[in-house]
CSV table of C-alpha atoms in Angstrom, one decimal:
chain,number,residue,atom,x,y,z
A,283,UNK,CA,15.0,-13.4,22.0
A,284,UNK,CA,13.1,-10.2,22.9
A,285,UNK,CA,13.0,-9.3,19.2
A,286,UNK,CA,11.1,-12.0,18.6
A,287,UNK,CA,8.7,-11.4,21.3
A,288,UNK,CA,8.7,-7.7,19.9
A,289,UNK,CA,7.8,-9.3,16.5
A,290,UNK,CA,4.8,-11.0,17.9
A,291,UNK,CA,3.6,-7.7,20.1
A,292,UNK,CA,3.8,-5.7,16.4
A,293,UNK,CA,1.8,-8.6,14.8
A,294,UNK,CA,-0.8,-8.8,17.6
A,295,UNK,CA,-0.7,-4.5,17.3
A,296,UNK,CA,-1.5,-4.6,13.9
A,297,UNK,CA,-4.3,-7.3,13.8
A,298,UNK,CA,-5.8,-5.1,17.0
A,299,UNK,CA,-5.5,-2.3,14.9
A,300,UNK,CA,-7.7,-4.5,11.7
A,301,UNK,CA,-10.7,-5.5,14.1
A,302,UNK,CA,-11.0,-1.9,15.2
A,303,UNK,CA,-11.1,-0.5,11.5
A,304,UNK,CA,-13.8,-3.8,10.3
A,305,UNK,CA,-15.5,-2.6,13.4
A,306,UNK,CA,-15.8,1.2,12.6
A,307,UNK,CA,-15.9,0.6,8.8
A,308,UNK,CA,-17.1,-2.7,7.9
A,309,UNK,CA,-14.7,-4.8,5.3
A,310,UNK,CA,-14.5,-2.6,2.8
A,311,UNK,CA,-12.9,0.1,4.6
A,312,UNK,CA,-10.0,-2.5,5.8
A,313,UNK,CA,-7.6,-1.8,3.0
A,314,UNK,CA,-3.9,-1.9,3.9
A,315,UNK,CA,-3.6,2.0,4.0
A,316,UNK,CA,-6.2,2.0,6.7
A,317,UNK,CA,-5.1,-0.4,8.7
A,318,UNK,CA,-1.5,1.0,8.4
A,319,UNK,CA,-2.8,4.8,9.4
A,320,UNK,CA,-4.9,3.2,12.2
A,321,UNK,CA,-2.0,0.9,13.7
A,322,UNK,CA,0.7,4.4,13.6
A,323,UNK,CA,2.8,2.4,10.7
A,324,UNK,CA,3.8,3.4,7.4
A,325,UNK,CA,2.4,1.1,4.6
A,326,UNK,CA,6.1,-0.3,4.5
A,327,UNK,CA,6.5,-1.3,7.9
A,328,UNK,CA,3.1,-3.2,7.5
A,329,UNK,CA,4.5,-4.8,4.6
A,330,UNK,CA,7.0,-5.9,6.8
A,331,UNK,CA,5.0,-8.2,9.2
A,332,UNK,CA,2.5,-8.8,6.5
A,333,UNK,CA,3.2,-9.2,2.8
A,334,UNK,CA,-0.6,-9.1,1.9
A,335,UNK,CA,-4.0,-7.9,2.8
A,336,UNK,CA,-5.3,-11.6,3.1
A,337,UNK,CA,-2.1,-12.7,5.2
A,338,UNK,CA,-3.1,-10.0,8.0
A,339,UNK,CA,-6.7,-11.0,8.0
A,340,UNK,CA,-6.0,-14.9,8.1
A,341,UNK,CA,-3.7,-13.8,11.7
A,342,UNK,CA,-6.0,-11.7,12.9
A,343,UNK,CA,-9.4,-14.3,12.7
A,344,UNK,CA,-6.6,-17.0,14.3
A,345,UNK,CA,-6.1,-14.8,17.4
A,346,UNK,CA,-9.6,-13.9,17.3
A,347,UNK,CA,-10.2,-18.2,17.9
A,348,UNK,CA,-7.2,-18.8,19.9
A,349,UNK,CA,-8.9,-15.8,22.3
A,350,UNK,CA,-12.3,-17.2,22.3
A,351,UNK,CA,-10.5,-20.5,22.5
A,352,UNK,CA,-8.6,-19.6,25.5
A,353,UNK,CA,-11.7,-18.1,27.5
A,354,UNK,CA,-13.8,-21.3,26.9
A,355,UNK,CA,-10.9,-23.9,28.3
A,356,UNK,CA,-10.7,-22.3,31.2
A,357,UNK,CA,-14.0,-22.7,31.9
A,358,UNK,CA,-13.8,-26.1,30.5
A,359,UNK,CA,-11.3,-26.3,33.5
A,360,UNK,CA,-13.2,-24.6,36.2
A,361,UNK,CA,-15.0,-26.5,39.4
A,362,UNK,CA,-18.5,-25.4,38.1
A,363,UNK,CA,-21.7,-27.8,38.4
A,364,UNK,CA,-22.1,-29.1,34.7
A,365,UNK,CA,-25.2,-27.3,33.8
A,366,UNK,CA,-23.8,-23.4,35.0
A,367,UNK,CA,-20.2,-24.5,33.0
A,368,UNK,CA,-22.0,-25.2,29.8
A,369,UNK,CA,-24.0,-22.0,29.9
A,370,UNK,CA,-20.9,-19.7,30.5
A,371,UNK,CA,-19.6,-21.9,27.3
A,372,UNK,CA,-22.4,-20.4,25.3
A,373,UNK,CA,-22.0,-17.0,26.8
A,374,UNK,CA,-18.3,-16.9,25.6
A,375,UNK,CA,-19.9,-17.6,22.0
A,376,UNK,CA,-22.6,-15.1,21.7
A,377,UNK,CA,-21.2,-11.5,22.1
A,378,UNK,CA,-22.5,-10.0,25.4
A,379,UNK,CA,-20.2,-7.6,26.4
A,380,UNK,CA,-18.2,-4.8,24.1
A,381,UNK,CA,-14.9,-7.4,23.5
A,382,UNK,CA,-17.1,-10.8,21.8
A,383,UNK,CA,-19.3,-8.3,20.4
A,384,UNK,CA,-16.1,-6.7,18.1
A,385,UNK,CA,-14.9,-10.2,17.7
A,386,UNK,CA,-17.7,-11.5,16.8
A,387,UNK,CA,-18.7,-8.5,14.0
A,388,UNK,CA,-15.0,-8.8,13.2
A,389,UNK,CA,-15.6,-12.7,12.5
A,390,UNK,CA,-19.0,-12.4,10.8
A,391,UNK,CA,-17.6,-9.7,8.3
A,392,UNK,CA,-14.7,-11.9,7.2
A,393,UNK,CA,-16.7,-15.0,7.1
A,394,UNK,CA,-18.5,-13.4,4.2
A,395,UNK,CA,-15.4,-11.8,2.7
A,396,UNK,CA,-14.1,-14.6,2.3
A,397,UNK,CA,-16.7,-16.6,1.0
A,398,UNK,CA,-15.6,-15.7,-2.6
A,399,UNK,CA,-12.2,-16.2,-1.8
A,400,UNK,CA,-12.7,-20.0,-0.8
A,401,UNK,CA,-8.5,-21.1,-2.1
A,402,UNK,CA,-7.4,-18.7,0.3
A,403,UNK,CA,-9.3,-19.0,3.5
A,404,UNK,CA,-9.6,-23.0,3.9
A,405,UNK,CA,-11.2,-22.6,7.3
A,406,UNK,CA,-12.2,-25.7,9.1
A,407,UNK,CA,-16.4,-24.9,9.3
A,408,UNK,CA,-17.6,-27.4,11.4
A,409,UNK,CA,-15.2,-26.8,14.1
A,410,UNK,CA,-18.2,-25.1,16.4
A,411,UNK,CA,-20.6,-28.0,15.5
A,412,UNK,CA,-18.0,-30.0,17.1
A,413,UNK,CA,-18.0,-28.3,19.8
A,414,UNK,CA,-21.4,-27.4,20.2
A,415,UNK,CA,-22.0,-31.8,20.6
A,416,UNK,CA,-19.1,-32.3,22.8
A,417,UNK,CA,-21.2,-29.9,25.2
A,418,UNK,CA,-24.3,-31.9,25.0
A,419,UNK,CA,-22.5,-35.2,25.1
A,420,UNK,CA,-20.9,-34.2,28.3
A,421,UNK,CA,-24.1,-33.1,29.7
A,422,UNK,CA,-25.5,-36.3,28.9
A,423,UNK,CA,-22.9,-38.2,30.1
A,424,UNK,CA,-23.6,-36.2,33.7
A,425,UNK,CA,-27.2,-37.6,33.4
A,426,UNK,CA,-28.4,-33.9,33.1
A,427,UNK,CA,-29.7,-34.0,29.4
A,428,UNK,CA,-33.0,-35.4,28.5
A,429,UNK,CA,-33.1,-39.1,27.7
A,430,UNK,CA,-35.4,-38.6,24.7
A,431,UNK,CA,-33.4,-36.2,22.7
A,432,UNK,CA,-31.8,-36.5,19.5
A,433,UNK,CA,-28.0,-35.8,19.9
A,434,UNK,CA,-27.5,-34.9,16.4
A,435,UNK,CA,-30.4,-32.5,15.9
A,436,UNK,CA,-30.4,-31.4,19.0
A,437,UNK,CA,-26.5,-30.2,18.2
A,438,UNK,CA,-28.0,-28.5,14.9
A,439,UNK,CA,-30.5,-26.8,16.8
A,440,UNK,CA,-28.2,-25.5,20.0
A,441,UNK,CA,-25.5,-24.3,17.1
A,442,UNK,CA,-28.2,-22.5,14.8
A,443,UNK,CA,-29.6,-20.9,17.8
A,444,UNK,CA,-26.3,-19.5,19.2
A,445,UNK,CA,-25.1,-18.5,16.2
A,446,UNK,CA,-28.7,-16.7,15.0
A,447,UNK,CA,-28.6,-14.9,18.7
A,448,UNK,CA,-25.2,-14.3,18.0
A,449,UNK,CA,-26.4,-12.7,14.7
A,450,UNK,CA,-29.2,-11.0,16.4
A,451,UNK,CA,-27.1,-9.2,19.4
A,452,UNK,CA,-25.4,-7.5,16.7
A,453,UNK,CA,-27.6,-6.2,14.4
A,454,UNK,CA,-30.5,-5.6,16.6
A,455,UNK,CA,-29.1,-4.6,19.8
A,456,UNK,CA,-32.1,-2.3,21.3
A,457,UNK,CA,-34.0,-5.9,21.5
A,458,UNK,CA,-31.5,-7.9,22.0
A,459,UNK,CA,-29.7,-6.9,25.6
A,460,UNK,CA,-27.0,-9.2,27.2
A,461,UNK,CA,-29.9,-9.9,30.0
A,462,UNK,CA,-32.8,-10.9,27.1
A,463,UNK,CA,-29.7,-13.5,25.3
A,464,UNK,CA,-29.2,-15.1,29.2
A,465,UNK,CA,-32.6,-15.5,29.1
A,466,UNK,CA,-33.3,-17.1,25.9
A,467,UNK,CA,-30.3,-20.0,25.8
A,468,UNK,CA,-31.0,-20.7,29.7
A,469,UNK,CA,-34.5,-21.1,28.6
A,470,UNK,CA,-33.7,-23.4,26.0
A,471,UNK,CA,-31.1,-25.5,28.1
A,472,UNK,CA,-33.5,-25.9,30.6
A,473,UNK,CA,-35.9,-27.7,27.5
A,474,UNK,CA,-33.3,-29.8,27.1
A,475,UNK,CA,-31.6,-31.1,30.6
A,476,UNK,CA,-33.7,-32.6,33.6
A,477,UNK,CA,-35.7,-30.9,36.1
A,478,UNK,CA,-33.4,-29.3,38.8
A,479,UNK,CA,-30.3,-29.5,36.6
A,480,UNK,CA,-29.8,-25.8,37.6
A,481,UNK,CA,-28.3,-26.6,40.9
A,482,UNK,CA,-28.3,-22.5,42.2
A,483,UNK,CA,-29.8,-19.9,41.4
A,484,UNK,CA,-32.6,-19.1,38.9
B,226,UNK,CA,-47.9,3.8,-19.8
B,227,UNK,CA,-46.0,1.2,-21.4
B,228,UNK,CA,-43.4,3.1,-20.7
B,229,UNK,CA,-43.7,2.4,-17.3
B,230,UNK,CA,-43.8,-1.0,-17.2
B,231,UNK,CA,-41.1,-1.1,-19.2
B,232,UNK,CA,-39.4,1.5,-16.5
B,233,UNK,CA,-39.9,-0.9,-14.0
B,234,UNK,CA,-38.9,-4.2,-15.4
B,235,UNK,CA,-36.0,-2.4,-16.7
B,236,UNK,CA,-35.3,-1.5,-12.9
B,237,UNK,CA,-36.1,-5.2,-12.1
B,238,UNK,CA,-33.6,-6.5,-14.6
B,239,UNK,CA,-30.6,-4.0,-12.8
B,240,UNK,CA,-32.2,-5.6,-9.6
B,241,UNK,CA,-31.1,-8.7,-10.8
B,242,UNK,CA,-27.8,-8.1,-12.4
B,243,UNK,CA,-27.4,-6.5,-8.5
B,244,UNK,CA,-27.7,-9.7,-6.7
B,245,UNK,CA,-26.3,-11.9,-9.6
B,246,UNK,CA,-22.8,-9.6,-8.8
B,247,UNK,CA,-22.9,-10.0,-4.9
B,248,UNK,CA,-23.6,-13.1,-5.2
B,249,UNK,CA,-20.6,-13.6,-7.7
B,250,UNK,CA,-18.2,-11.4,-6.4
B,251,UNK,CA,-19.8,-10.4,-2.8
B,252,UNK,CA,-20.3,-7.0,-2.1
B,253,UNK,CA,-17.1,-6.0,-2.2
B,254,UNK,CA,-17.4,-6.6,-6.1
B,255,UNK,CA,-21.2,-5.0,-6.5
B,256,UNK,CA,-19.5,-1.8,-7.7
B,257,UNK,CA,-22.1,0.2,-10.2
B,258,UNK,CA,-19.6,-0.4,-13.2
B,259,UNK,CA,-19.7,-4.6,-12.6
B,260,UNK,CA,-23.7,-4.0,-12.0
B,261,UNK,CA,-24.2,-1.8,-15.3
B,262,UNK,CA,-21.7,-4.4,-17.6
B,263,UNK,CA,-23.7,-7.6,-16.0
B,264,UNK,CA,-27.0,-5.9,-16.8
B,265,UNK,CA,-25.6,-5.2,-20.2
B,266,UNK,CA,-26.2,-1.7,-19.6
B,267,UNK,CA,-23.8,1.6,-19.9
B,268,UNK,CA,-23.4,3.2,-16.9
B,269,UNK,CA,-25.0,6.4,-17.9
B,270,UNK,CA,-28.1,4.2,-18.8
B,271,UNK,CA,-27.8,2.6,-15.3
B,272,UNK,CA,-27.7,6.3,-13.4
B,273,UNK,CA,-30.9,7.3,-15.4
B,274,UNK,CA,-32.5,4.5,-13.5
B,275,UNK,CA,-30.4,4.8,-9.8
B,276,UNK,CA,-28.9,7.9,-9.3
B,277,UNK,CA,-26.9,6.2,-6.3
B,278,UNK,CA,-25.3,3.0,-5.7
B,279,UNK,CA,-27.5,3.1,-2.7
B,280,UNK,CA,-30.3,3.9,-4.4
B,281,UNK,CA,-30.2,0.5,-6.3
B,282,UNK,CA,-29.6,-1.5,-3.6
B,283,UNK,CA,-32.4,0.0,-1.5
B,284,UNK,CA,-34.4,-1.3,-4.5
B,285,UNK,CA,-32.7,-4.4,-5.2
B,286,UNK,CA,-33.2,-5.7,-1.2
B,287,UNK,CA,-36.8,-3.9,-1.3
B,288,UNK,CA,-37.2,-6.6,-3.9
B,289,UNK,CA,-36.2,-9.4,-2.3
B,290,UNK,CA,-38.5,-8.8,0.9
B,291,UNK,CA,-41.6,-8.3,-1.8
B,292,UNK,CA,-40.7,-11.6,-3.1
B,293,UNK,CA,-40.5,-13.5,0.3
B,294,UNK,CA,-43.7,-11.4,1.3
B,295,UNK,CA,-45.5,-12.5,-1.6
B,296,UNK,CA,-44.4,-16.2,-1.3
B,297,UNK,CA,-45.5,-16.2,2.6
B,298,UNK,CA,-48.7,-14.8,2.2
B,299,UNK,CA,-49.7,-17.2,-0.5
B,300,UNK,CA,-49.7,-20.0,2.0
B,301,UNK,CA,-50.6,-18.0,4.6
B,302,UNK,CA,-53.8,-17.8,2.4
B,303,UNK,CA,-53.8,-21.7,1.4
B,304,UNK,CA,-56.5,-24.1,2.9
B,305,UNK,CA,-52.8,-26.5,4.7
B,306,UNK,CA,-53.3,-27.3,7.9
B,307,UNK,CA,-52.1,-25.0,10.3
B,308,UNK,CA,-49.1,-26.9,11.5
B,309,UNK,CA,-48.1,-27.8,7.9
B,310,UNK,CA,-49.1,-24.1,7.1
B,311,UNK,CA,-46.4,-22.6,9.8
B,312,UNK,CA,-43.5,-25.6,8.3
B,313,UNK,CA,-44.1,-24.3,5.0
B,314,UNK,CA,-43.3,-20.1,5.9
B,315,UNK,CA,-40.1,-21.2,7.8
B,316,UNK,CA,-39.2,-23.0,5.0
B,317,UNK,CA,-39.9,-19.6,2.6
B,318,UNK,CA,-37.1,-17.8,4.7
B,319,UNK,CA,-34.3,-20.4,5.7
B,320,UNK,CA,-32.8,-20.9,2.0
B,321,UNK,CA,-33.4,-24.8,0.7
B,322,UNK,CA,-32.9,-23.6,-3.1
B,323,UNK,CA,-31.3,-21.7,-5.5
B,324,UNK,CA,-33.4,-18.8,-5.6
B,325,UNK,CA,-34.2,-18.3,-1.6
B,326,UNK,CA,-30.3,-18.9,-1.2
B,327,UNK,CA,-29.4,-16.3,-3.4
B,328,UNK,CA,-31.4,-14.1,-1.8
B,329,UNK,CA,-30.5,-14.6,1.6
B,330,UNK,CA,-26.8,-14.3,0.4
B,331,UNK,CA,-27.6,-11.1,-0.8
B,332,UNK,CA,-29.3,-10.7,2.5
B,333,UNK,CA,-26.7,-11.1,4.9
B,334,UNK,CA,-23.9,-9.2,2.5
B,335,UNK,CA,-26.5,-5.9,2.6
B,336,UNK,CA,-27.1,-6.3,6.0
B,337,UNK,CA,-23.9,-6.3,7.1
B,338,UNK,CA,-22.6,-4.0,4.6
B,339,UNK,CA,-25.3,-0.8,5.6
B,340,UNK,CA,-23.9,-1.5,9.5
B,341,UNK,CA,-21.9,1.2,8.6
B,342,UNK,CA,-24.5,3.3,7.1
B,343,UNK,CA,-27.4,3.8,9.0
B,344,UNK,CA,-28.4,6.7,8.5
B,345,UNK,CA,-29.0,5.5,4.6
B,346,UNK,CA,-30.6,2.5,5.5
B,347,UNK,CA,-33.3,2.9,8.3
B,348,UNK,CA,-34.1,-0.6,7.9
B,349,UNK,CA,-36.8,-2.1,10.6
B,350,UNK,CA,-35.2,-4.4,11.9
B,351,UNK,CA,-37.9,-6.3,14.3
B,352,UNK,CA,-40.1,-7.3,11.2
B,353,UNK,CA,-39.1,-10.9,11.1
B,354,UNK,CA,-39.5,-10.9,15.0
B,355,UNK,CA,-43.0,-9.6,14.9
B,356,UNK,CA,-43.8,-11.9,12.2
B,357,UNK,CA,-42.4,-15.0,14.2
B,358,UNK,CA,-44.7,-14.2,16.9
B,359,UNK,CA,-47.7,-13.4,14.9
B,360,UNK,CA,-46.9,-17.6,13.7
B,361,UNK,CA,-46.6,-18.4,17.2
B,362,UNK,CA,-49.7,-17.0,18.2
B,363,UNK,CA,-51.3,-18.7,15.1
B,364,UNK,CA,-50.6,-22.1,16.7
B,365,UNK,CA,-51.7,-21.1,20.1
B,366,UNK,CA,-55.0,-19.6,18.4
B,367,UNK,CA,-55.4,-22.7,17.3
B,368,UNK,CA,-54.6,-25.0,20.6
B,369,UNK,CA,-52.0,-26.5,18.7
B,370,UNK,CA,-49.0,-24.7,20.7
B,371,UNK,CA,-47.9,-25.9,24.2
B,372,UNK,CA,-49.5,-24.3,26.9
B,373,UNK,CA,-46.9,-23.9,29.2
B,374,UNK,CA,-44.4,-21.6,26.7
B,375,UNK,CA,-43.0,-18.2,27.0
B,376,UNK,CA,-44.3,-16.6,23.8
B,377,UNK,CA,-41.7,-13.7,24.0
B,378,UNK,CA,-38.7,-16.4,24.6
B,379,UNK,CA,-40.0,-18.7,22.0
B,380,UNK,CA,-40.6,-16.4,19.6
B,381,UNK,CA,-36.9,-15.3,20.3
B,382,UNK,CA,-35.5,-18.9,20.0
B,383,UNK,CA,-37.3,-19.5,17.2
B,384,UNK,CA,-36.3,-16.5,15.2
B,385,UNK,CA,-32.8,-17.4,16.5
B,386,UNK,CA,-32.9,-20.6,15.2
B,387,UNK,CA,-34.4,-20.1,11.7
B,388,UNK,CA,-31.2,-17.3,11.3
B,389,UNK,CA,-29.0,-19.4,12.8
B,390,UNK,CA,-30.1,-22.3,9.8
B,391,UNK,CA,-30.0,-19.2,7.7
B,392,UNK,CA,-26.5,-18.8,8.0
B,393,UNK,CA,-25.3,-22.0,8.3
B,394,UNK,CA,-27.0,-23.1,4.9
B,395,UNK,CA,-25.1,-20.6,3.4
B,396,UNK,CA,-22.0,-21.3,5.0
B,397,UNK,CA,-21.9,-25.1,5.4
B,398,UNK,CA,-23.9,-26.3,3.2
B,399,UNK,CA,-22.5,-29.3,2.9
B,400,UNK,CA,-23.2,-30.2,6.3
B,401,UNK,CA,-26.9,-28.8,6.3
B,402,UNK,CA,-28.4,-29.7,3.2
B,403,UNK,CA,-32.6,-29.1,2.6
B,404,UNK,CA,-33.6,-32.7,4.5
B,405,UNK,CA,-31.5,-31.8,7.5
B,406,UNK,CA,-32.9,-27.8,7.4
B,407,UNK,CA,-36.3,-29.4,7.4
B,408,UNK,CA,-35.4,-32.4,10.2
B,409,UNK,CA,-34.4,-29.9,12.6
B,410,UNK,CA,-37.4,-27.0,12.0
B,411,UNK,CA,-39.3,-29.6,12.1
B,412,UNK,CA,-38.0,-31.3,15.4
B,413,UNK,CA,-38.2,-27.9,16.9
B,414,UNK,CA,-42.0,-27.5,15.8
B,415,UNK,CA,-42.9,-30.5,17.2
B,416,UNK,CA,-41.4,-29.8,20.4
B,417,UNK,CA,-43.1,-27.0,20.9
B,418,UNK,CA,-46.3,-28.1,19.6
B,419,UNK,CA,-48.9,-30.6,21.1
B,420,UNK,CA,-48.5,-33.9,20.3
B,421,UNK,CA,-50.6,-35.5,16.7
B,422,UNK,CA,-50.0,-31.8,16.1
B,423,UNK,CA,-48.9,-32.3,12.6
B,424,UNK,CA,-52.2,-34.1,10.6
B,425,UNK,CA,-50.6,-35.9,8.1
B,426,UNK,CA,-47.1,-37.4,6.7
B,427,UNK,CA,-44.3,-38.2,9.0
């Protein structure tokens, strides 16, 4: 039993060791060897736990969702008023803080690695659209969200937005500040939801 | 001084063969050997033209923004209406065809490609931000804009949400097809403008 646990601590090691060389070197610096000199194994051992380049980076993207995944449910699962739950939702999606910021450079990078590698990466894409409606269906079913909005668009809108902030936190940071991203997709919930659906607070 | 012309198209043509490649093989693949064979050229031919890999792709994305440029300032000098005027330059940057998403493909692979490199690329970054505004305060010239926005948010959300369309066109495209790109800038433009703001159509 604790080799198997062992097993799992190596694999999470070695994926820990991949987002750190994506993040100081961008893909094409993530070669085995790297990744390999980075984690403290010799290219053999990394063979071990993972046979090929794209069978490390397939794990390493799943713990990056299963982390973000994590984070989000348990807000899901918190006592907050609707409207302050849904906002920390959003905050786990955009990178404020150094940890989504890697995952989500990390994430961006191997979305467009693998774009031309379609037949290996079968990644469920509309996942976050999903997601993104199941949040403004329950704020609409709290009687928070506007009457008058369009659900569908309004999903597109809320997901394009996150995502281009998202986008923007990383590549133009000296604008784009943690405090300036609160502001913007408060700003636009507020659009969206009733008067006084910010029960504290701002 | 047919020479140069002939310099410069010849540079156009390696331009090409540049985003042809990324957008074949991503950037990953836009090695100067697979750019010189698409281009038809030797490599030694391709050096006397770009010393640097670098070199071309400074060119190649210089290119790019001279098309958009070009494209944007033709209707920003046609006689549209200004709503219909400020629908029409969104729609120049968030890909709806073959040759705006190719570009934008090449785009996003540059971008985050020279995040590694910046002291090659000094790229300004806040270009699109100030042009955003600059359409924002258009409409508001023009008492067609709300008057109870945040210009600095909105031009933030807006940005955000035209990148945000950006990315998702590329990446989902099955999902957000041309109509539903246009449905949801337009839903946002509406929202944000007075109402009978947009003169004619739907």
């Amino acid at each position: 039993m604790p080799k198997i646990v062992d097993h799992e601590k190596r694999k999470k090691q070695i994926a820990e060791a991949t987002w750190k060389v994506i993040l100081e070197q961008g893909m094409e610096g993530a070669t085995v060897r790297n990744i390999a000199k980075e984690a403290g194994l010799s290219l053999g051992a990394l063979r071990y736990y993972f046979s090929t380049q794209d069978e490390l980076f397939v794990y390493a993207m799943k713990l990056v969702k299963e982390n973000a995944t994590e984070r989000i449910n348990k807000i899901a699962a918190s006592e907050s008023p609707p409207f302050e739950k849904v906002m920390a939702i959003l905050l786990e999606i955009v990178p404020i803080d150094a940890q989504t910021m890697a995952e989500m450079e990390v994430w961006f990078a191997y979305v467009f690695y693998t774009r031309h590698k379609e037949d290996v990466f079968a990644a469920k894409k509309d996942e976050i659209f999903k997601g993104m409606k199941k949040l403004l269906l329950y704020l609409q079913e709290r009687q928070i969200l506007r009457s008058s909005l369009d659900i569908e668009i309004e999903t597109e809108r809320l997901y394009a937005l996150i995502d281009g902030l998202a986008l923007h936190a990383l590549l133009e940071p000296q604008r784009m500040d943690k405090e300036r991203i609160v502001k913007v997709i408060q700003y636009h919930m507020k659009k969206i939801c009733i008067d006084g659906a910010l029960v504290e607070g701002e």
